[in-house]
CSV table of C-alpha atoms in Angstrom, one decimal:
chain,number,residue,atom,x,y,z
A,1,UNK,CA,-50.7,-73.5,-102.4
A,2,UNK,CA,-53.5,-71.7,-104.4
A,3,UNK,CA,-54.8,-68.3,-103.6
A,4,UNK,CA,-58.0,-69.6,-102.0
A,5,UNK,CA,-56.1,-71.7,-99.4
A,6,UNK,CA,-53.8,-68.8,-98.6
A,7,UNK,CA,-56.8,-66.5,-98.0
A,8,UNK,CA,-58.4,-69.1,-95.6
A,9,UNK,CA,-55.2,-69.4,-93.6
A,10,UNK,CA,-54.8,-65.7,-93.2
A,11,UNK,CA,-58.4,-65.4,-92.1
A,12,UNK,CA,-58.0,-68.0,-89.4
A,13,UNK,CA,-54.8,-66.4,-88.1
A,14,UNK,CA,-56.5,-63.0,-87.9
A,15,UNK,CA,-59.5,-64.5,-86.0
A,16,UNK,CA,-57.2,-66.1,-83.4
A,17,UNK,CA,-55.3,-62.9,-82.7
A,18,UNK,CA,-58.6,-61.0,-82.2
A,19,UNK,CA,-59.9,-63.7,-79.9
A,20,UNK,CA,-56.8,-63.6,-77.8
A,21,UNK,CA,-56.8,-59.9,-77.5
A,22,UNK,CA,-60.5,-59.9,-76.4
A,23,UNK,CA,-60.0,-62.5,-73.6
A,24,UNK,CA,-61.6,-61.1,-70.4
A,25,UNK,CA,-59.3,-59.9,-67.6
A,26,UNK,CA,-59.2,-61.7,-64.3
A,27,UNK,CA,-61.1,-59.8,-61.6
A,28,UNK,CA,-59.5,-59.2,-58.2
A,29,UNK,CA,-62.3,-61.2,-56.5
A,30,UNK,CA,-61.4,-64.2,-58.6
A,31,UNK,CA,-58.4,-64.6,-56.3
A,32,UNK,CA,-55.9,-64.0,-59.1
A,33,UNK,CA,-53.8,-61.1,-60.3
A,34,UNK,CA,-51.9,-58.3,-58.6
A,35,UNK,CA,-54.9,-56.4,-57.4
A,36,UNK,CA,-55.8,-59.2,-55.0
A,37,UNK,CA,-52.3,-59.4,-53.6
A,38,UNK,CA,-52.2,-55.6,-52.9
A,39,UNK,CA,-55.6,-55.9,-51.1
A,40,UNK,CA,-54.4,-58.7,-48.9
A,41,UNK,CA,-51.3,-56.8,-47.8
A,42,UNK,CA,-53.3,-53.6,-47.0
A,43,UNK,CA,-55.7,-55.5,-44.7
A,44,UNK,CA,-53.1,-57.4,-42.7
A,45,UNK,CA,-53.4,-56.2,-39.0
A,46,UNK,CA,-50.3,-54.7,-37.4
A,47,UNK,CA,-48.7,-57.0,-34.8
A,48,UNK,CA,-49.6,-56.4,-31.2
A,49,UNK,CA,-46.7,-54.8,-29.3
A,50,UNK,CA,-48.4,-54.5,-25.9
A,51,UNK,CA,-51.4,-55.9,-24.0
A,52,UNK,CA,-54.2,-54.4,-22.0
A,53,UNK,CA,-55.9,-56.6,-19.4
A,54,UNK,CA,-59.2,-55.2,-18.2
A,55,UNK,CA,-60.5,-56.3,-14.8
A,56,UNK,CA,-64.2,-55.3,-14.6
A,57,UNK,CA,-65.2,-54.6,-11.0
A,58,UNK,CA,-67.4,-57.4,-9.4
A,59,UNK,CA,-71.1,-56.7,-9.4
A,60,UNK,CA,-72.2,-54.9,-6.2
A,61,UNK,CA,-75.7,-53.6,-5.4
A,62,UNK,CA,-74.1,-50.6,-3.7
A,63,UNK,CA,-72.4,-49.5,-6.9
A,64,UNK,CA,-74.8,-50.2,-9.8
A,65,UNK,CA,-73.2,-47.5,-12.0
A,66,UNK,CA,-70.1,-49.7,-12.3
A,67,UNK,CA,-71.8,-52.1,-14.8
A,68,UNK,CA,-72.7,-49.2,-17.0
A,69,UNK,CA,-69.1,-47.8,-16.9
A,70,UNK,CA,-67.6,-51.2,-17.6
A,71,UNK,CA,-69.9,-51.6,-20.6
A,72,UNK,CA,-69.0,-48.2,-21.9
A,73,UNK,CA,-65.3,-49.0,-21.6
A,74,UNK,CA,-65.5,-52.4,-23.4
A,75,UNK,CA,-67.7,-50.8,-26.1
A,76,UNK,CA,-64.7,-49.1,-27.7
A,77,UNK,CA,-61.8,-50.9,-26.0
A,78,UNK,CA,-61.0,-53.7,-28.5
A,79,UNK,CA,-61.1,-51.6,-31.7
A,80,UNK,CA,-59.2,-48.7,-30.2
A,81,UNK,CA,-56.5,-50.8,-28.7
A,82,UNK,CA,-56.1,-53.0,-31.8
A,83,UNK,CA,-55.5,-49.9,-33.9
A,84,UNK,CA,-52.8,-48.9,-31.5
A,85,UNK,CA,-51.2,-52.4,-31.7
A,86,UNK,CA,-52.4,-53.3,-28.2
A,87,UNK,CA,-54.0,-56.7,-27.5
A,88,UNK,CA,-57.2,-56.3,-25.4
A,89,UNK,CA,-58.0,-59.0,-22.9
A,90,UNK,CA,-60.9,-59.0,-20.4
A,91,UNK,CA,-60.5,-61.1,-17.3
A,92,UNK,CA,-63.3,-61.6,-14.7
A,93,UNK,CA,-61.8,-62.3,-11.3
A,94,UNK,CA,-65.1,-62.2,-9.4
A,95,UNK,CA,-65.8,-65.9,-9.8
A,96,UNK,CA,-62.2,-67.0,-9.0
A,97,UNK,CA,-60.8,-67.7,-5.6
A,98,UNK,CA,-58.7,-64.7,-4.6
A,99,UNK,CA,-55.6,-66.9,-3.9
A,100,UNK,CA,-55.7,-67.7,-7.6
A,101,UNK,CA,-55.8,-64.2,-8.9
A,102,UNK,CA,-52.1,-63.8,-9.4
A,103,UNK,CA,-52.0,-67.1,-11.3
A,104,UNK,CA,-54.9,-66.0,-13.5
A,105,UNK,CA,-53.1,-62.8,-14.4
A,106,UNK,CA,-49.9,-64.7,-15.2
A,107,UNK,CA,-51.7,-67.1,-17.5
A,108,UNK,CA,-53.4,-64.2,-19.3
A,109,UNK,CA,-50.2,-62.4,-20.0
A,110,UNK,CA,-48.9,-63.0,-23.6
A,111,UNK,CA,-47.0,-59.8,-24.3
A,112,UNK,CA,-43.9,-58.4,-22.7
A,113,UNK,CA,-45.5,-55.0,-22.1
A,114,UNK,CA,-48.6,-55.2,-20.0
A,115,UNK,CA,-51.2,-52.7,-18.7
A,116,UNK,CA,-53.7,-53.9,-16.2
A,117,UNK,CA,-56.8,-51.6,-15.9
A,118,UNK,CA,-59.6,-51.5,-13.4
A,119,UNK,CA,-61.7,-48.9,-11.6
A,120,UNK,CA,-63.2,-48.8,-8.1
A,121,UNK,CA,-61.6,-50.2,-4.9
A,122,UNK,CA,-62.4,-53.9,-5.2
A,123,UNK,CA,-59.1,-55.1,-6.6
A,124,UNK,CA,-56.8,-52.3,-5.4
A,125,UNK,CA,-55.1,-54.1,-2.5
A,126,UNK,CA,-54.3,-57.1,-4.9
A,127,UNK,CA,-53.1,-54.8,-7.7
A,128,UNK,CA,-50.8,-52.8,-5.5
A,129,UNK,CA,-49.0,-55.9,-4.7
A,130,UNK,CA,-49.1,-57.2,-8.2
A,131,UNK,CA,-47.2,-54.1,-9.3
A,132,UNK,CA,-44.2,-55.5,-7.4
A,133,UNK,CA,-44.1,-58.6,-9.6
A,134,UNK,CA,-40.7,-58.7,-11.4
A,135,UNK,CA,-41.8,-61.3,-14.0
A,136,UNK,CA,-43.6,-58.6,-16.1
A,137,UNK,CA,-43.0,-55.2,-17.4
A,138,UNK,CA,-46.4,-54.4,-15.9
A,139,UNK,CA,-48.2,-51.2,-15.2
A,140,UNK,CA,-51.4,-51.0,-13.1
A,141,UNK,CA,-53.9,-48.2,-14.0
A,142,UNK,CA,-56.7,-47.6,-11.5
A,143,UNK,CA,-59.6,-45.1,-11.8
A,144,UNK,CA,-62.3,-43.9,-9.5
A,145,UNK,CA,-60.7,-45.1,-6.3
A,146,UNK,CA,-60.0,-43.4,-3.0
A,147,UNK,CA,-56.6,-41.8,-3.0
A,148,UNK,CA,-53.9,-44.5,-2.9
A,149,UNK,CA,-51.3,-44.7,-0.2
A,150,UNK,CA,-47.6,-45.1,-1.0
A,151,UNK,CA,-47.0,-48.0,-3.4
A,152,UNK,CA,-44.9,-49.0,-6.5
A,153,UNK,CA,-44.3,-46.4,-9.2
A,154,UNK,CA,-45.8,-48.9,-11.6
A,155,UNK,CA,-49.2,-47.9,-10.3
A,156,UNK,CA,-51.0,-45.0,-12.1
A,157,UNK,CA,-54.0,-43.5,-10.4
A,158,UNK,CA,-56.5,-41.7,-12.6
A,159,UNK,CA,-58.0,-39.3,-10.2
A,160,UNK,CA,-61.2,-37.8,-11.7
A,161,UNK,CA,-61.8,-34.2,-10.9
A,162,UNK,CA,-65.3,-34.8,-9.6
A,163,UNK,CA,-65.4,-31.2,-8.2
A,164,UNK,CA,-65.7,-30.1,-11.9
A,165,UNK,CA,-68.9,-32.2,-12.2
A,166,UNK,CA,-70.2,-30.5,-9.0
A,167,UNK,CA,-69.2,-27.1,-10.2
A,168,UNK,CA,-71.1,-27.4,-13.5
A,169,UNK,CA,-74.1,-28.7,-11.6
A,170,UNK,CA,-73.9,-25.7,-9.4
A,171,UNK,CA,-73.8,-23.4,-12.4
A,172,UNK,CA,-76.9,-25.1,-13.8
A,173,UNK,CA,-78.7,-24.9,-10.5
A,174,UNK,CA,-77.9,-21.2,-10.2
A,175,UNK,CA,-79.7,-20.6,-13.5
A,176,UNK,CA,-82.7,-22.7,-12.6
A,177,UNK,CA,-83.4,-21.6,-9.0
A,178,UNK,CA,-85.8,-18.8,-8.2
A,179,UNK,CA,-85.8,-19.1,-4.4
A,180,UNK,CA,-82.0,-19.6,-4.1
A,181,UNK,CA,-82.5,-22.8,-2.1
A,182,UNK,CA,-80.9,-25.8,-3.7
A,183,UNK,CA,-80.8,-29.3,-2.2
A,184,UNK,CA,-78.0,-31.8,-3.0
A,185,UNK,CA,-78.2,-35.5,-2.3
A,186,UNK,CA,-74.9,-37.3,-1.9
A,187,UNK,CA,-73.3,-40.3,-0.1
A,188,UNK,CA,-72.0,-39.9,3.4
A,189,UNK,CA,-68.3,-40.8,4.0
A,190,UNK,CA,-67.6,-40.9,0.3
A,191,UNK,CA,-64.5,-39.2,-1.2
A,192,UNK,CA,-66.0,-38.4,-4.6
A,193,UNK,CA,-69.3,-37.2,-3.1
A,194,UNK,CA,-67.4,-34.7,-1.0
A,195,UNK,CA,-65.6,-33.4,-4.2
A,196,UNK,CA,-68.9,-33.0,-6.0
A,197,UNK,CA,-70.6,-31.1,-3.2
A,198,UNK,CA,-67.6,-28.9,-2.8
A,199,UNK,CA,-67.7,-28.0,-6.5
A,200,UNK,CA,-71.4,-27.5,-6.5
A,201,UNK,CA,-71.3,-25.0,-3.7
A,202,UNK,CA,-68.6,-23.0,-5.5
A,203,UNK,CA,-70.5,-22.9,-8.8
A,204,UNK,CA,-73.8,-22.0,-7.3
A,205,UNK,CA,-72.5,-19.2,-5.1
A,206,UNK,CA,-70.4,-17.8,-7.9
A,207,UNK,CA,-73.4,-17.2,-10.1
A,208,UNK,CA,-76.0,-16.8,-7.4
A,209,UNK,CA,-74.6,-14.9,-4.4
A,210,UNK,CA,-76.7,-15.5,-1.3
A,211,UNK,CA,-78.0,-18.9,-2.4
A,212,UNK,CA,-78.2,-21.7,0.1
A,213,UNK,CA,-77.0,-25.4,-0.4
A,214,UNK,CA,-78.9,-28.0,1.6
A,215,UNK,CA,-76.4,-30.8,1.9
A,216,UNK,CA,-78.4,-34.0,2.4
A,217,UNK,CA,-76.4,-37.2,3.0
A,218,UNK,CA,-77.3,-40.9,3.0
A,219,UNK,CA,-75.2,-44.0,3.3
A,220,UNK,CA,-74.8,-46.3,0.3
A,221,UNK,CA,-76.4,-49.1,2.4
A,222,UNK,CA,-79.5,-47.0,3.1
A,223,UNK,CA,-79.6,-45.8,-0.5
A,224,UNK,CA,-79.6,-49.4,-1.8
A,225,UNK,CA,-82.3,-50.5,0.6
A,226,UNK,CA,-85.9,-51.1,-0.6
A,227,UNK,CA,-87.0,-48.2,1.6
A,228,UNK,CA,-84.6,-45.7,0.0
A,229,UNK,CA,-87.3,-43.5,-1.5
A,230,UNK,CA,-89.0,-43.1,1.9
A,231,UNK,CA,-85.6,-42.2,3.5
A,232,UNK,CA,-84.8,-39.7,0.7
A,233,UNK,CA,-88.3,-38.2,1.0
A,234,UNK,CA,-87.8,-37.7,4.7
A,235,UNK,CA,-84.5,-35.9,4.2
A,236,UNK,CA,-86.1,-33.7,1.7
A,237,UNK,CA,-89.1,-32.8,3.9
A,238,UNK,CA,-86.8,-32.1,6.9
A,239,UNK,CA,-84.7,-29.7,4.7
A,240,UNK,CA,-87.8,-27.8,3.7
A,241,UNK,CA,-89.0,-27.4,7.3
A,242,UNK,CA,-88.8,-23.9,8.6
A,243,UNK,CA,-88.5,-22.4,5.2
A,244,UNK,CA,-91.2,-20.0,4.0
A,245,UNK,CA,-93.2,-22.1,1.4
A,246,UNK,CA,-92.7,-19.3,-1.0
A,247,UNK,CA,-88.9,-19.7,-0.8
A,248,UNK,CA,-88.6,-23.5,-0.4
A,249,UNK,CA,-86.2,-25.8,-2.2
A,250,UNK,CA,-87.0,-25.5,-5.9
A,251,UNK,CA,-83.9,-27.2,-7.5
A,252,UNK,CA,-82.4,-30.6,-6.6
A,253,UNK,CA,-79.0,-32.0,-7.5
A,254,UNK,CA,-78.4,-35.8,-7.1
A,255,UNK,CA,-75.0,-37.4,-6.9
A,256,UNK,CA,-76.6,-40.7,-6.0
A,257,UNK,CA,-76.7,-42.2,-9.5
A,258,UNK,CA,-79.1,-45.1,-10.0
A,259,UNK,CA,-79.6,-45.6,-6.2
A,260,UNK,CA,-81.6,-42.4,-5.9
A,261,UNK,CA,-83.3,-42.5,-9.3
A,262,UNK,CA,-86.8,-43.6,-8.3
A,263,UNK,CA,-87.2,-40.7,-5.8
A,264,UNK,CA,-85.6,-38.2,-8.1
A,265,UNK,CA,-87.9,-39.2,-11.0
A,266,UNK,CA,-90.9,-38.5,-8.7
A,267,UNK,CA,-89.5,-35.0,-7.9
A,268,UNK,CA,-89.0,-34.3,-11.6
A,269,UNK,CA,-92.6,-35.5,-12.4
A,270,UNK,CA,-93.9,-33.0,-9.8
A,271,UNK,CA,-92.1,-30.2,-11.6
A,272,UNK,CA,-88.9,-29.8,-9.6
A,273,UNK,CA,-85.8,-29.5,-11.9
A,274,UNK,CA,-83.4,-32.4,-11.0
A,275,UNK,CA,-79.8,-32.5,-12.1
A,276,UNK,CA,-78.4,-36.0,-11.9
A,277,UNK,CA,-75.1,-37.7,-12.3
A,278,UNK,CA,-73.3,-41.0,-12.9
A,279,UNK,CA,-76.0,-42.7,-15.0
A,280,UNK,CA,-78.3,-41.8,-17.9
A,281,UNK,CA,-81.5,-43.4,-19.2
A,282,UNK,CA,-83.6,-41.8,-21.9
A,283,UNK,CA,-86.8,-40.5,-20.5
A,284,UNK,CA,-89.6,-39.3,-22.8
A,285,UNK,CA,-91.9,-38.0,-20.0
A,286,UNK,CA,-92.1,-35.3,-17.4
A,287,UNK,CA,-89.9,-37.4,-15.2
A,288,UNK,CA,-86.9,-36.4,-17.3
A,289,UNK,CA,-83.9,-34.9,-15.5
A,290,UNK,CA,-82.5,-31.5,-16.7
A,291,UNK,CA,-79.4,-33.5,-17.6
A,292,UNK,CA,-77.0,-36.1,-16.1
A,293,UNK,CA,-73.3,-35.4,-15.6
A,294,UNK,CA,-71.3,-38.4,-16.6
A,295,UNK,CA,-67.9,-40.0,-16.6
A,296,UNK,CA,-67.3,-40.9,-20.3
A,297,UNK,CA,-65.6,-44.3,-20.1
A,298,UNK,CA,-66.3,-45.0,-23.8
A,299,UNK,CA,-63.5,-42.4,-24.5
A,300,UNK,CA,-61.1,-43.8,-21.9
A,301,UNK,CA,-59.4,-46.3,-24.2
A,302,UNK,CA,-58.6,-43.5,-26.7
A,303,UNK,CA,-57.4,-41.4,-23.7
A,304,UNK,CA,-54.9,-44.1,-22.6
A,305,UNK,CA,-53.6,-44.6,-26.2
A,306,UNK,CA,-53.2,-40.8,-26.7
A,307,UNK,CA,-51.4,-40.3,-23.4
A,308,UNK,CA,-49.2,-43.4,-23.4
A,309,UNK,CA,-46.0,-41.3,-23.2
A,310,UNK,CA,-47.3,-38.8,-20.7
A,311,UNK,CA,-48.5,-41.5,-18.4
A,312,UNK,CA,-45.4,-43.6,-19.1
A,313,UNK,CA,-47.7,-46.6,-19.3
A,314,UNK,CA,-45.0,-49.1,-20.4
A,315,UNK,CA,-42.0,-47.7,-18.6
A,316,UNK,CA,-40.0,-50.5,-17.0
A,317,UNK,CA,-39.4,-49.1,-13.5
A,318,UNK,CA,-36.6,-51.0,-11.7
A,319,UNK,CA,-37.8,-52.6,-8.5
A,320,UNK,CA,-36.0,-53.1,-5.2
A,321,UNK,CA,-33.7,-56.1,-5.3
A,322,UNK,CA,-35.6,-59.2,-4.0
A,323,UNK,CA,-39.0,-57.4,-4.0
A,324,UNK,CA,-41.7,-59.6,-5.5
A,325,UNK,CA,-45.4,-60.2,-5.5
A,326,UNK,CA,-46.3,-61.6,-2.1
A,327,UNK,CA,-47.9,-65.0,-2.1
A,328,UNK,CA,-48.1,-67.7,0.5
A,329,UNK,CA,-46.7,-65.3,3.2
A,330,UNK,CA,-43.7,-64.0,1.2
A,331,UNK,CA,-42.3,-60.4,1.3
A,332,UNK,CA,-44.9,-57.6,1.0
A,333,UNK,CA,-44.6,-54.2,-0.4
A,334,UNK,CA,-45.1,-52.7,3.0
A,335,UNK,CA,-42.1,-54.6,4.3
A,336,UNK,CA,-39.8,-53.1,1.7
A,337,UNK,CA,-41.1,-49.5,2.0
A,338,UNK,CA,-38.5,-48.8,4.7
A,339,UNK,CA,-35.6,-50.1,2.6
A,340,UNK,CA,-33.4,-47.9,0.5
A,341,UNK,CA,-35.3,-47.0,-2.7
A,342,UNK,CA,-33.6,-46.4,-6.1
A,343,UNK,CA,-36.8,-45.4,-7.9
A,344,UNK,CA,-39.5,-42.7,-7.5
A,345,UNK,CA,-42.3,-43.5,-5.1
A,346,UNK,CA,-45.8,-44.3,-6.3
A,347,UNK,CA,-48.5,-44.1,-7.2
A,348,UNK,CA,-48.2,-41.7,-10.1
A,349,UNK,CA,-51.3,-39.6,-10.0
A,350,UNK,CA,-52.9,-38.0,-13.1
A,351,UNK,CA,-55.8,-35.6,-12.6
A,352,UNK,CA,-58.5,-36.3,-15.1
A,353,UNK,CA,-61.0,-33.6,-15.9
A,354,UNK,CA,-63.0,-31.7,-18.5
A,355,UNK,CA,-59.8,-31.0,-20.4
A,356,UNK,CA,-59.4,-34.7,-21.1
A,357,UNK,CA,-62.9,-35.2,-22.6
A,358,UNK,CA,-63.8,-37.8,-20.0
A,359,UNK,CA,-66.5,-35.7,-18.2
A,360,UNK,CA,-69.6,-34.8,-20.1
A,361,UNK,CA,-73.4,-34.3,-19.9
A,362,UNK,CA,-76.2,-36.4,-21.4
A,363,UNK,CA,-77.6,-33.4,-23.1
A,364,UNK,CA,-80.9,-31.5,-22.5
A,365,UNK,CA,-83.2,-33.0,-25.2
A,366,UNK,CA,-85.3,-35.1,-22.8
A,367,UNK,CA,-85.9,-32.2,-20.5
A,368,UNK,CA,-86.7,-29.7,-23.2
A,369,UNK,CA,-89.5,-31.9,-24.6
A,370,UNK,CA,-91.6,-30.7,-21.7
A,371,UNK,CA,-89.8,-27.7,-20.2
A,372,UNK,CA,-87.9,-24.6,-21.3
A,373,UNK,CA,-84.5,-23.6,-20.1
A,374,UNK,CA,-83.6,-20.0,-19.1
A,375,UNK,CA,-82.5,-18.0,-22.1
A,376,UNK,CA,-78.8,-17.8,-21.1
A,377,UNK,CA,-78.6,-21.3,-19.6
A,378,UNK,CA,-76.6,-23.1,-22.3
A,379,UNK,CA,-74.5,-20.1,-23.0
A,380,UNK,CA,-73.5,-19.7,-19.4
A,381,UNK,CA,-72.8,-23.4,-19.0
A,382,UNK,CA,-70.6,-23.3,-22.2
A,383,UNK,CA,-68.7,-20.3,-20.9
A,384,UNK,CA,-67.7,-22.0,-17.6
A,385,UNK,CA,-66.9,-25.3,-19.3
A,386,UNK,CA,-64.4,-23.6,-21.5
A,387,UNK,CA,-63.0,-21.6,-18.6
A,388,UNK,CA,-62.3,-24.7,-16.6
A,389,UNK,CA,-60.7,-26.4,-19.6
A,390,UNK,CA,-58.5,-23.3,-20.2
A,391,UNK,CA,-57.5,-23.3,-16.5
A,392,UNK,CA,-59.0,-19.9,-15.9
A,393,UNK,CA,-61.1,-21.2,-13.0
A,394,UNK,CA,-59.6,-23.1,-10.1
A,395,UNK,CA,-62.1,-25.2,-8.2
A,396,UNK,CA,-61.2,-26.2,-4.6
A,397,UNK,CA,-61.6,-29.8,-3.5
A,398,UNK,CA,-62.5,-28.9,0.1
A,399,UNK,CA,-66.0,-28.6,1.4
A,400,UNK,CA,-67.0,-25.1,2.7
A,401,UNK,CA,-66.9,-24.7,6.4
A,402,UNK,CA,-70.6,-24.2,6.7
C-alpha cells in the first residue's frame, strides 16, 4: 500500500471518530434516556390511603349561605386531600330517595378508612345512624349543626365558636358608634344566632360601657319571604321609636347573611355603617358593608388534614356487639344506648375558632373606598383578635339577662 492510500485511510478514520463524538444527545422530551425516567418517577402520585366523602347540603332557600360554603370547601378539597393521600369524593344525596342513601354511601366507599363530611342539619339523623355501620372504618364529621345528642364516638362535631364572630362585630361597632345605640339583626330560635348576639353584647360593652344593644329577631321563614325588607324596616323603625333623634341607632350588625342583604344595603347606602356576616360580595359603591365576618370553608380541608391525629379521624372505635346501621326496621342506635358500653360516648366535639384560622373577615377595602375608619379601628380589632387566639379573653356563650 503506497503512502497516498495510507493517508486517505487515516483521514477517513479520523473523520468517523469526529462525527461519532459530535452526535447530538437525546433530549429528555424525546422520551429516551435517564432524565425522562427520573421525571416520570418524581411525578407519580402517592397512593390513596383514605377517602373523604363530601355530602353537600341540599339547596334550601332558608339557608342560601350553604351553597357558598360548599363551593368554598370543594374549591380546595381535591388538591389538599390528594396531597395528603386521601381520595376526595363528592356525593349529592338530594336527588336520591332517602331509603337508598345507605346504599349510595356503600357504593361510593373504595377505601378501608373513610371520612364522611357534611355541614348543617339536613343529613345529621341519617349520619348518626350510619356511624354504627360495622362494614366500614368510618368517621362522620359534621359542622355548623345544632349540638348533637348522645351518639356513636365515630361522630365528630365541629362546633364553630360563633360567639367569637359576634365579639369581633361588637368591638367594631364600639369603634363606629357615636350614640352608643347599636342594632343587631339575627334569626329567632337559632343556636348560632344566639351565640353571635351573646358575643356581640360582650364585645360592645367591653369597649363602650353604657352602650345599648337593640336585639331584633326575625324567623328564617319571614327573612326568606319576598316581603322581608318591609319586615326588617318595621323592626328597625320600632327599635328607634322613643329614642331621641340625636341619639338613635347609628350602627347595625346583621347576622342574617344573604337573607337580609337587600335591606342592609339600603341602610349602608343611607350612610349607616353595617357589619355583616356569613356571605361576602364585592361592592364598589356606597352600599358597601364595613366588612363581613365569615366561616372560611376554603381552609377546612387543610384543617382536617393538619388535625387528623388530634381529631382521631380514622380511629377504629369498636362498636357494641350486634350494633349495625338500622335499615328496614332493624336495631337503632337509640335501642342500644341503654346497653353496656365498652367505648367512649359520642359525639366527640371540637371547638373551632379564630385560633384554627376558620373564622375571618372579608377585609375593609370596599368600605374604605367611600368612608374612613376611626384611627384606632384596625389596631383595636387586631389586638382583640390576637387576645382571643391566645386565650386571654373568654367569651361567654350565654345571652345577657337583659
